[in-house]
Coordinates of N, CA and C and ligand atoms in Angstrom, one line a residue:
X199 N 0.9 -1.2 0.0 CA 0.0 0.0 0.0 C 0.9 1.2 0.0
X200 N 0.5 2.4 -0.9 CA 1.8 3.1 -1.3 C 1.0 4.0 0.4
X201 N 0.1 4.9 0.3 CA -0.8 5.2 1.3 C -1.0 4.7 2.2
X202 N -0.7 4.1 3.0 CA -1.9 3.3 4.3 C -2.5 4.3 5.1
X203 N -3.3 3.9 5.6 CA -4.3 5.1 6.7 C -4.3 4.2 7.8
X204 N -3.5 5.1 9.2 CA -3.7 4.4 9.7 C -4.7 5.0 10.8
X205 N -5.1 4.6 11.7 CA -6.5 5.2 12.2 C -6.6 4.3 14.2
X206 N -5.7 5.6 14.7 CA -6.0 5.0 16.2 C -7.2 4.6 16.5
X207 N -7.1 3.4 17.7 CA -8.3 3.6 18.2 C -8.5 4.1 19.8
X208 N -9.5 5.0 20.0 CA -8.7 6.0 20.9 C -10.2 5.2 22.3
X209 N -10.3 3.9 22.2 CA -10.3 2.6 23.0 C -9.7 2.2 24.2
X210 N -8.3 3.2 23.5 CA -7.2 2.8 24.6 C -6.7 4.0 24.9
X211 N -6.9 5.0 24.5 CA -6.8 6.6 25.2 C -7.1 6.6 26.9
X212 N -5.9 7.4 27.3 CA -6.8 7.7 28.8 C -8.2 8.9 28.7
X213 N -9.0 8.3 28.8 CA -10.4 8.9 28.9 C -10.4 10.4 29.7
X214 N -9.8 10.3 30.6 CA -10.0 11.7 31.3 C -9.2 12.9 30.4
X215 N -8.2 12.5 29.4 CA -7.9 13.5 28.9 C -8.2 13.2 27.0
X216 N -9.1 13.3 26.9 CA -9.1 12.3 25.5 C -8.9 13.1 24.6
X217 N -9.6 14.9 24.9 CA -9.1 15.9 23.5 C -7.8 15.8 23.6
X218 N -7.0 16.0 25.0 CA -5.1 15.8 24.3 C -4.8 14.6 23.8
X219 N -5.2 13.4 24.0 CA -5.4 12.2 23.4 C -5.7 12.1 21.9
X220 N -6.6 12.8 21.4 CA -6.8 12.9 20.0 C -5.4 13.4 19.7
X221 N -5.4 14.6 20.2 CA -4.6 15.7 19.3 C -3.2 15.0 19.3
X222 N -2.8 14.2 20.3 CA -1.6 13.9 20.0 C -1.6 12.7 18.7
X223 N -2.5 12.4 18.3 CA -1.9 11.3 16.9 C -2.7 12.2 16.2
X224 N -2.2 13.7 15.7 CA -3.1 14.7 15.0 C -1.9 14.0 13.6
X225 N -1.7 13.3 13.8 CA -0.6 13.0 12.4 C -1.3 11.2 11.6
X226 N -2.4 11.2 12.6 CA -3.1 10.3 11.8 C -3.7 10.3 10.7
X227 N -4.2 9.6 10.1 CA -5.1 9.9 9.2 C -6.4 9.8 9.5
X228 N -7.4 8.8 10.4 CA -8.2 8.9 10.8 C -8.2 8.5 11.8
X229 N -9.6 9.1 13.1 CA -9.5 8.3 14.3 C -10.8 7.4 14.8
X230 N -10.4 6.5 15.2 CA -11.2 4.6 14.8 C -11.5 5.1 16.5
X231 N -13.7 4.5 16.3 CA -13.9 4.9 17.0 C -14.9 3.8 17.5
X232 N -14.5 3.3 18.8 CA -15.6 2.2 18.9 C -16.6 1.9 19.5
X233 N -17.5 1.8 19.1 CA -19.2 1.7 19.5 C -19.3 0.0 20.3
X234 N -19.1 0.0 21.8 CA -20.2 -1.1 21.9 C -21.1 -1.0 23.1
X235 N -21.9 -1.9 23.1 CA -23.5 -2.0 23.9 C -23.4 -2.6 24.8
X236 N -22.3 -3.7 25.3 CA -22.6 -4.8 26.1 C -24.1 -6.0 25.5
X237 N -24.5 -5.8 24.5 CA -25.4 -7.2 24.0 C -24.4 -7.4 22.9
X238 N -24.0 -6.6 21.9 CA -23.6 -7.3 20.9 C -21.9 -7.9 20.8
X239 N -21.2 -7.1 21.7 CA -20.2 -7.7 22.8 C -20.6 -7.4 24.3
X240 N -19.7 -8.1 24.9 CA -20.0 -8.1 26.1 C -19.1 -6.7 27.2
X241 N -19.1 -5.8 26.4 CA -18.6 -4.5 26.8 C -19.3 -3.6 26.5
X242 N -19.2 -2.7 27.3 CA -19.6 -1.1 27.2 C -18.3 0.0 26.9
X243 N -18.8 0.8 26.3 CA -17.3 2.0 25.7 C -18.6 3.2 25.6
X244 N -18.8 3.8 24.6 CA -19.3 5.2 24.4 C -20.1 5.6 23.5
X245 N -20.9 6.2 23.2 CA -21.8 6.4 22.6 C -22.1 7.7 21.6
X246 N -22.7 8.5 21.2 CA -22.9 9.3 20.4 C -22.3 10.5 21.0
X247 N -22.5 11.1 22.2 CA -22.0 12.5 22.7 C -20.8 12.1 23.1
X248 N -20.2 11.4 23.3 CA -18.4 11.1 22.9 C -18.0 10.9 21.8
X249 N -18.8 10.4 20.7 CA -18.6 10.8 19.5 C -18.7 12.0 19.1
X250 N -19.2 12.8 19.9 CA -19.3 14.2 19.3 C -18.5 14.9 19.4
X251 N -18.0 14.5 20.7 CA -17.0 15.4 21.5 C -15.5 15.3 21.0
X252 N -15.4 14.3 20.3 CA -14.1 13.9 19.8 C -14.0 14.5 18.3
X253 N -15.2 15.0 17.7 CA -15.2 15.7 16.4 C -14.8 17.0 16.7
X254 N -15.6 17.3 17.8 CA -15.3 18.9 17.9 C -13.7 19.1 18.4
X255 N -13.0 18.4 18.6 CA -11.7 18.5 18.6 C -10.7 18.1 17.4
X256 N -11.2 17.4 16.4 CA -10.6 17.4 15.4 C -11.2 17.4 14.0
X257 N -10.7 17.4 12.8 CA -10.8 17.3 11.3 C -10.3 15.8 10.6
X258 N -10.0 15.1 11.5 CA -9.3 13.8 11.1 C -11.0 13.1 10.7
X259 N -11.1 12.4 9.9 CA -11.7 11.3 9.8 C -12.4 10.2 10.8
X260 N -13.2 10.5 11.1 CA -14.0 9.6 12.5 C -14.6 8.1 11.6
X261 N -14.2 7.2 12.0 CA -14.3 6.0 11.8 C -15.2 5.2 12.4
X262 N -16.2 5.3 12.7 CA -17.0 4.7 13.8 C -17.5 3.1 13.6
X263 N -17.2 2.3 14.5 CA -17.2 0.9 14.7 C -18.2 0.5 15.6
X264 N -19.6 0.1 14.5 CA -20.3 -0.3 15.8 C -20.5 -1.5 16.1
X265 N -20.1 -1.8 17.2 CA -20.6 -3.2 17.5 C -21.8 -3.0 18.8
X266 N -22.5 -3.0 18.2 CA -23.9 -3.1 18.7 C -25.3 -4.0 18.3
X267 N -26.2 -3.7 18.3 CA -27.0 -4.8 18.0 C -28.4 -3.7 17.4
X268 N -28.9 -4.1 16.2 CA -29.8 -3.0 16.0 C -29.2 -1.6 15.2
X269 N -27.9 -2.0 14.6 CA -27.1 -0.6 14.4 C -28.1 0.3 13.5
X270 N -29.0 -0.3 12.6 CA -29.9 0.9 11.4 C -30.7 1.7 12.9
X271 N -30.6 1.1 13.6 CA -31.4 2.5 14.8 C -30.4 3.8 15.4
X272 N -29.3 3.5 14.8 CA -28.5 4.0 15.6 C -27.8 4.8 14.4
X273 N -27.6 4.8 13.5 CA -26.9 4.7 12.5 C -26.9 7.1 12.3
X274 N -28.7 7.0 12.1 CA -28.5 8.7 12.3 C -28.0 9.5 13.6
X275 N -28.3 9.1 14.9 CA -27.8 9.7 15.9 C -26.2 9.8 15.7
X276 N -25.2 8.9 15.1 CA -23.6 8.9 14.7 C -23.2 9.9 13.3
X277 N -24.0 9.6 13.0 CA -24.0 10.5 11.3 C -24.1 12.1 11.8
X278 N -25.1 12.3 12.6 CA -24.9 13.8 13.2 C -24.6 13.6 14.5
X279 N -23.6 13.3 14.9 CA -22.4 13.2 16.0 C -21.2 13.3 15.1
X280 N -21.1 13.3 13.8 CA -19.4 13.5 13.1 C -19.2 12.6 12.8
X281 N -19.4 11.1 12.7 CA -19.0 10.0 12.0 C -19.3 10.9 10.4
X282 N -17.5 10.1 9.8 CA -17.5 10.1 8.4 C -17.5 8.9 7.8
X283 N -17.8 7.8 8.4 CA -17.6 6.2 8.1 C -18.3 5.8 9.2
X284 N -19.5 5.0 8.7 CA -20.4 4.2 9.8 C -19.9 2.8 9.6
X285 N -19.3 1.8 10.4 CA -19.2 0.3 10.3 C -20.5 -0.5 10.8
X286 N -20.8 -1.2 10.1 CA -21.7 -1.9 10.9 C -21.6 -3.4 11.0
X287 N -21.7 -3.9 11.6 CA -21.4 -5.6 12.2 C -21.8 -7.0 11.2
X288 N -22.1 -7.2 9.9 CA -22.9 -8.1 9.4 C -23.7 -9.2 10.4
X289 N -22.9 -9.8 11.5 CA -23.7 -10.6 12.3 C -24.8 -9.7 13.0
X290 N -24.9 -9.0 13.0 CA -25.8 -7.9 13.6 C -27.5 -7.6 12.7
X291 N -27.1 -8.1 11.4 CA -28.0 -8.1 10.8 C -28.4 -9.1 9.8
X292 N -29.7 -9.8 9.5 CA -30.4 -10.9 9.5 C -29.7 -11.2 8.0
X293 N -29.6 -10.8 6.9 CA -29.5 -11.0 5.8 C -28.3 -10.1 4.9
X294 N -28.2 -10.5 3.6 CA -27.5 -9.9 2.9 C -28.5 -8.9 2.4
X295 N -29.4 -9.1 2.1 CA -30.3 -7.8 1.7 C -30.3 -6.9 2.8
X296 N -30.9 -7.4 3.9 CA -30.8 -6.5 4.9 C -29.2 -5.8 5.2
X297 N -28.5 -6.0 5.1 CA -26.7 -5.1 5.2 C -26.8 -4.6 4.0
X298 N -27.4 -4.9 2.6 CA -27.2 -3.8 1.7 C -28.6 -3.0 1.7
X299 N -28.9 -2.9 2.4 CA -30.0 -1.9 2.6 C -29.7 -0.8 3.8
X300 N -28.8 -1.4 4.5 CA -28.1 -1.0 5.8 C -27.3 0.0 5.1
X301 N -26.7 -0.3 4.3 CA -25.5 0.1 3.6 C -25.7 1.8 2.6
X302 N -27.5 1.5 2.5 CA -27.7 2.3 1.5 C -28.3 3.4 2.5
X303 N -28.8 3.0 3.4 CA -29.3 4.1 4.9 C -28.1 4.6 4.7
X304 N -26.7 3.8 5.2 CA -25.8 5.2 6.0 C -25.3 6.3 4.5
X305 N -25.4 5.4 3.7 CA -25.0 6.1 2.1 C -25.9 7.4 2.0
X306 N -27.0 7.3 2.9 CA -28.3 8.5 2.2 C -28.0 9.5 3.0
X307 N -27.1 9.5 4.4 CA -27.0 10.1 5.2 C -26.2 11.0 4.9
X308 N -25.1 10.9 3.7 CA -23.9 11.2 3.3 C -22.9 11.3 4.2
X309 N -22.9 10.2 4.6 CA -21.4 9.1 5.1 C -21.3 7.7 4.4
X310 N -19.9 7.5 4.6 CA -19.8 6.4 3.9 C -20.1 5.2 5.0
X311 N -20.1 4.0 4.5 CA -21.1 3.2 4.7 C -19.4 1.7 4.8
X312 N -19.5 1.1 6.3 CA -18.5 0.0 6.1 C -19.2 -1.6 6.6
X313 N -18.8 -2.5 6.4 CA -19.2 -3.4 7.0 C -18.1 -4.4 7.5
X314 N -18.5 -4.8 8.8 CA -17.3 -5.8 9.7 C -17.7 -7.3 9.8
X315 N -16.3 -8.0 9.6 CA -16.6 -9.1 10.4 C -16.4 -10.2 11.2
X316 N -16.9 -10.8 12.2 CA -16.2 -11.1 13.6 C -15.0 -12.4 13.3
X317 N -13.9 -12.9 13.7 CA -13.2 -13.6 13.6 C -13.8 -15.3 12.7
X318 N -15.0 -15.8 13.4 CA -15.7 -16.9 13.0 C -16.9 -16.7 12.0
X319 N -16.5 -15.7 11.2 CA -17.1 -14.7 10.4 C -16.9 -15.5 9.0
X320 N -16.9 -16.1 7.8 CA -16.5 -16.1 6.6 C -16.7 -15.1 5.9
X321 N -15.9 -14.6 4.9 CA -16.3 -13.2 4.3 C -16.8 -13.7 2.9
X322 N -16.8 -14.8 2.5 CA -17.3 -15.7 1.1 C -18.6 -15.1 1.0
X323 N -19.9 -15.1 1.7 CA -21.0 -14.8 1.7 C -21.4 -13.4 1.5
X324 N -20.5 -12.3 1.9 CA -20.9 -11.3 2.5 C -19.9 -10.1 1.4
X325 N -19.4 -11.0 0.3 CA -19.1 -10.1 -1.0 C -19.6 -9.2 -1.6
X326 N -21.1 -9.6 -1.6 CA -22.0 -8.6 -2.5 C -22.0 -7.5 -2.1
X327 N -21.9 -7.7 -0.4 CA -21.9 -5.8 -0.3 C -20.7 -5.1 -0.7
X328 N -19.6 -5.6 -1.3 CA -18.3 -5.0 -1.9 C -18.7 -3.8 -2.6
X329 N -20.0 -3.7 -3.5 CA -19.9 -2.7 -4.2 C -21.1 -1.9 -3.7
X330 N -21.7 -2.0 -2.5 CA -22.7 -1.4 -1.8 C -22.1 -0.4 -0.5
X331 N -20.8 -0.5 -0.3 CA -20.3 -0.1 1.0 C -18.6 0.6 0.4
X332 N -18.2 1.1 1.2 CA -16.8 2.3 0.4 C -15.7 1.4 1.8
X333 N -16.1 0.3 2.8 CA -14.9 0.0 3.5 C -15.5 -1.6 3.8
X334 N -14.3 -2.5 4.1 CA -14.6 -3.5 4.5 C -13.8 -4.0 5.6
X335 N -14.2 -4.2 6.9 CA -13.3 -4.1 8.2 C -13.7 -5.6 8.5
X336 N -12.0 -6.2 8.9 CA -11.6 -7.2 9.4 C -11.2 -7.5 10.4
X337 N -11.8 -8.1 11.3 CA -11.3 -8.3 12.6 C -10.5 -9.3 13.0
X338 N -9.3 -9.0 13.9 CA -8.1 -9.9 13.7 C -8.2 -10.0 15.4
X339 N -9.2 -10.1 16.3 CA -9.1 -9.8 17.2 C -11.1 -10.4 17.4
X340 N -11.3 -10.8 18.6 CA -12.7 -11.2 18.9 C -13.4 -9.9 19.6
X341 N -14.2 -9.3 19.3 CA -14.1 -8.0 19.3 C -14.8 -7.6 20.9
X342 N -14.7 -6.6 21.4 CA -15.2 -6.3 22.4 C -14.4 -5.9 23.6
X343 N -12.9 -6.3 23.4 CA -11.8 -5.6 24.1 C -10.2 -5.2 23.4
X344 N -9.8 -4.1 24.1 CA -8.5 -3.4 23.2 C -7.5 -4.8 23.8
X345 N -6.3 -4.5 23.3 CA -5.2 -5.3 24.0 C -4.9 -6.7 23.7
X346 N -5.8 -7.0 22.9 CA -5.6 -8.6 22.5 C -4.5 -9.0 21.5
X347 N -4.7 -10.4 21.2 CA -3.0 -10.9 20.5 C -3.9 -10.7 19.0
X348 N -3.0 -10.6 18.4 CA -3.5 -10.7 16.5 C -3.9 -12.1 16.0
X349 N -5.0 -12.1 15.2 CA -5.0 -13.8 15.0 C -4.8 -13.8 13.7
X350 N -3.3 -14.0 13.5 CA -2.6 -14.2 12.0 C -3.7 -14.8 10.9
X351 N -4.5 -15.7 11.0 CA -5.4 -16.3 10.1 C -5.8 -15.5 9.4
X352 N -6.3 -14.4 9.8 CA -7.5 -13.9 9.5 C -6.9 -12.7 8.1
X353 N -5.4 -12.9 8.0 CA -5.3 -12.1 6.8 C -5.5 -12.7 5.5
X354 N -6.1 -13.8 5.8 CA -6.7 -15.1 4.8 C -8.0 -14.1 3.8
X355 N -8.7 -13.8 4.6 CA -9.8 -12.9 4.4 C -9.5 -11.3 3.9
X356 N -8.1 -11.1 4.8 CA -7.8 -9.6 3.6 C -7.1 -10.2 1.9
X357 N -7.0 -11.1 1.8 CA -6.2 -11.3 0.4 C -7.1 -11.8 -0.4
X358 N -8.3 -13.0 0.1 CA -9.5 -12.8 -0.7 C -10.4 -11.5 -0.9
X359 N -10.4 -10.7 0.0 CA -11.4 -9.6 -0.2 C -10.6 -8.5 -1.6
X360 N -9.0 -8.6 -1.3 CA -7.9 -8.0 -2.1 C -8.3 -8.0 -3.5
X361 N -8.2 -9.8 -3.6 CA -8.5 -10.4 -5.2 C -9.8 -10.2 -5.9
X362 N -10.9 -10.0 -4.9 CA -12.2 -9.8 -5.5 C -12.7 -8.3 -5.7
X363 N -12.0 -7.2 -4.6 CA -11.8 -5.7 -5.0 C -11.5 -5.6 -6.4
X364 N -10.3 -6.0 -6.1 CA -9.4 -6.4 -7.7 C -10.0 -6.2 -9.2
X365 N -10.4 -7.7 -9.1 CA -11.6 -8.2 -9.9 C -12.4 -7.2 -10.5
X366 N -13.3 -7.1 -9.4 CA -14.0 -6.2 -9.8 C -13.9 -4.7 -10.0
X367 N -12.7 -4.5 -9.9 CA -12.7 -2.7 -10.4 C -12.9 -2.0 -9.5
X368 N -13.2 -2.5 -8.5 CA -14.1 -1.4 -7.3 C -12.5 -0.8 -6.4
X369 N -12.7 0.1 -5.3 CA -12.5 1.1 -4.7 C -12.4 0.7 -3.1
X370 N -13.6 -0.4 -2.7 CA -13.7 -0.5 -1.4 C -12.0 -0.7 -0.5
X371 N -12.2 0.3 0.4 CA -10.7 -0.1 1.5 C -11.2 -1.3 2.5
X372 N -10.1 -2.0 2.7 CA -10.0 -2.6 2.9 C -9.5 -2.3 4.7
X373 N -10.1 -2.6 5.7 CA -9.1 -2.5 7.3 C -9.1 -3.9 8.2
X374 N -8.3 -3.4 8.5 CA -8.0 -4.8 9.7 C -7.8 -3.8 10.8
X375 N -8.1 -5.0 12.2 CA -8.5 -4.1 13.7 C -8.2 -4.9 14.4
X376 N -7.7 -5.5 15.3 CA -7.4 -5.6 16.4 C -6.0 -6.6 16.4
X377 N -4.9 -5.8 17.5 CA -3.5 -6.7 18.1 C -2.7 -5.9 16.3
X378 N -3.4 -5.2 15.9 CA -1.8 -4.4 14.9 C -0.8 -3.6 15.8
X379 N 0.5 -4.2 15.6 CA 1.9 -3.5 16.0 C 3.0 -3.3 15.3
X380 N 3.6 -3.2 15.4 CA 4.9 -3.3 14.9 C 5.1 -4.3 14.5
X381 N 4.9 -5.3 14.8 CA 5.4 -6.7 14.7 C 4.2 -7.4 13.8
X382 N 2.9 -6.8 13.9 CA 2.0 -7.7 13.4 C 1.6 -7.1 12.0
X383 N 1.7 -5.4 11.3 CA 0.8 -4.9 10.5 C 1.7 -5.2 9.2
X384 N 2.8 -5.7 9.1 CA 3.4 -5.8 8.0 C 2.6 -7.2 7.1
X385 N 2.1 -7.7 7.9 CA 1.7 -9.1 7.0 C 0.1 -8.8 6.3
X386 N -0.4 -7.7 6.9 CA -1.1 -7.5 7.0 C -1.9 -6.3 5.9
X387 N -0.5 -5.8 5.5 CA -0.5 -4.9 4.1 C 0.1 -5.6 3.2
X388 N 0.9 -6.8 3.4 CA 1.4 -7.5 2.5 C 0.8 -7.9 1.9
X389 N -0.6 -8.5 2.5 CA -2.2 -9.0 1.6 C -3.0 -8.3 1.1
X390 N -2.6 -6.9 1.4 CA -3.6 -6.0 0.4 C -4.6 -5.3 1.5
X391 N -3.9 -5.0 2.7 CA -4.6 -4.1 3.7 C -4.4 -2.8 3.0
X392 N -5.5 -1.8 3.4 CA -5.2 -0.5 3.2 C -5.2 0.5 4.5
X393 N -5.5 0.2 5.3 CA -6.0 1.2 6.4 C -6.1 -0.2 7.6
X394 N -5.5 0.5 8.5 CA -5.3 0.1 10.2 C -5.3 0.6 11.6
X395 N -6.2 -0.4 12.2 CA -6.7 0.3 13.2 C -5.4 0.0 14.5
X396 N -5.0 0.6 15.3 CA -4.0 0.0 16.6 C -5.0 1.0 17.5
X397 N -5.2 0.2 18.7 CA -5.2 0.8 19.8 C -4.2 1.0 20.7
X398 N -3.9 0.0 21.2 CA -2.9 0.0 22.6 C -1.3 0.1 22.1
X399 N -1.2 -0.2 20.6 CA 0.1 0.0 20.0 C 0.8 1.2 20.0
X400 N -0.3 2.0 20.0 CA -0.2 3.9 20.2 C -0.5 4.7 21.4
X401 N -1.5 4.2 22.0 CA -1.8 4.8 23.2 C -1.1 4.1 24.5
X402 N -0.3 2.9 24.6 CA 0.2 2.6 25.3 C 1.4 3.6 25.7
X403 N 2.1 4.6 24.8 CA 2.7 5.1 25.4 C 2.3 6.3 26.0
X404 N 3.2 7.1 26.9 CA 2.3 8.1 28.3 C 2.6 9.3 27.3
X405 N 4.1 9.6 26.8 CA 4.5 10.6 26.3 C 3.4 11.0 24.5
X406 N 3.3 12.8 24.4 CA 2.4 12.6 23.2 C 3.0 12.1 22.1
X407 N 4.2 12.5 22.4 CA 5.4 12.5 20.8 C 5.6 11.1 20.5
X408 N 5.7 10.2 22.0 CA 5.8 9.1 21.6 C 4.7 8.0 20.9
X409 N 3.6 8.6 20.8 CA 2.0 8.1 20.4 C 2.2 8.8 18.7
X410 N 2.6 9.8 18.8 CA 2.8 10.3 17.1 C 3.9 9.7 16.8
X411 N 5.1 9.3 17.2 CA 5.9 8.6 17.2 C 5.6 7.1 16.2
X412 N 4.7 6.2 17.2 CA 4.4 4.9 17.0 C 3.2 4.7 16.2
X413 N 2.3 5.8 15.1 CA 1.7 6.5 14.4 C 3.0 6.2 13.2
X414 N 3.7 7.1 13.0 CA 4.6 7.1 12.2 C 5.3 5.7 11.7
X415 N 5.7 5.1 12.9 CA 6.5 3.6 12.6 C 5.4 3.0 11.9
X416 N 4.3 2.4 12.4 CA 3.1 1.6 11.7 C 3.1 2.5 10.5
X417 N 3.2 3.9 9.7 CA 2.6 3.9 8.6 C 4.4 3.4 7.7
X418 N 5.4 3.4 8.5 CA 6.6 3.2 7.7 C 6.2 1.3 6.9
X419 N 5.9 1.0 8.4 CA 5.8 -1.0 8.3 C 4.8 -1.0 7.4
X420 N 3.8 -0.2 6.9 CA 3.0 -0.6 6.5 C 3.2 -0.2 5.0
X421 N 4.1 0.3 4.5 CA 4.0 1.3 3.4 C 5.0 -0.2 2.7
X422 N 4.3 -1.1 1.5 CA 4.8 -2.2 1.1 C 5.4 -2.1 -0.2
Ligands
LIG259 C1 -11.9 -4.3 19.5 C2 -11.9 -3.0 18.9 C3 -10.6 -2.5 18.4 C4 -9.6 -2.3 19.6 C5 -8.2 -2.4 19.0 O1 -13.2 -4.7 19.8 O2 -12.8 -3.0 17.8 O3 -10.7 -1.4 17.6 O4 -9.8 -1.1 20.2 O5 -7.3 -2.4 20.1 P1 -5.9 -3.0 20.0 O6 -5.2 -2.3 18.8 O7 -5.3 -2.7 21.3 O8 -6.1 -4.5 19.7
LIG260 ZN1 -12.7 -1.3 16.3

């Protein structure tokens, strides 16, 4: 990827200071933002007026990740909270018609429109929305908590989604999300990632420089 985007997730921000938290990976390209409910994982994180709050501190690209349950209910209260990319869960919703109908809501809202999916996920099924949705997010991690190990398999699914982008002419980016570091995101653009999420790989450090810092290294590892 000559470009990668890479896109904290600010999951792993210390919360009490979170606009200095943004601003310090103001050298991102976008910041990855994660929605859950406790039903559709078994966590709770933040909701739309933290989403809001984190726009009004920046211009970067709000990436919003929902793992929730019911997301078309939810979909306009994020769209006017600053989401410029809604994710929504495919297990979350009953059908393939139904996610490209999902797909065409957040599209009307004028945001772009992504769809995710969970580890025990196949992505074979869930192609058609390739040309219904502008992102396709892969989870390399069981979703619901920051800090987990990478599950190398799963770049199985970024090189088929690669080949069928491909194929078809289309545009859709491609992301992988959970356990990217230093060590993990190189394999990971090797298959035809475009964009990556790290949480605790960047916000793990205390210092800001060092958070824009480890921002920089992932977009070097990543640049293939
Ligand atoms: C997991 C979230 C991820 C998480 C990534 O449910 O979707 O975005 O914050 O955190 P790290 O990079 O620490 O695995
Ligand atoms: Zn996420």
């Amino acid at each position: 990827m000559a470009n990668p985007i890479i896109a904290p997730s600010i999951l792993a921000a210390e919360f009490t200071r979170l606009g200095e938290e943004v601003k310090a990976v103001a050298n991102a390209d976008w910041i990855h933002v994660d929605i859950m409910d406790g039903h559709f994982v078994p966590n709770l994180s933040f909701g739309p007026d933290i989403t809001r709050a984190v726009d009004e501190v920046t211009d970067q690209v709000l990436d919003v990740h929902l793992m929730i349950e019911n997301p078309g209910r939810w979909i306009e209260a994020y769209a006017k909270a600053g989401a410029d990319c809604i994710i929504f869960h495919v297990e979350a919703v009953d059908s393939v018609a139904g996610a490209i109908q999902l797909a065409r809501d957040i599209r009307a809202l004028g945001v772009r429109a992504g769809f995710s999916i969970k580890p025990a996920t196949p992505v074979e099924q869930w192609l058609d929305l390739l040309e219904e949705c502008d992102l396709a997010l892969v989870m390399s991690v069981e979703p619901g908590f920051g800090g987990q190990k990478f599950m190398p398999e799963m770049v199985e699914k970024v090189r088929t989604l690669r080949a069928e982008i491909d194929r078809r002419g289309l545009h859709t980016v491609i992301e992988i999300d959970g356990g990217i570091s230093a060590e993990t995101i190189r394999v990971a653009a090797e298959a035809g990632c475009d964009a990556f999420v790290a949480g605790s790989a960047v916000f793990k450090h205390s210092e800001p420089a060092a958070k824009a810092a480890a921002v920089e290294e992932l977009r070097r590892l990543a640049t293939v």
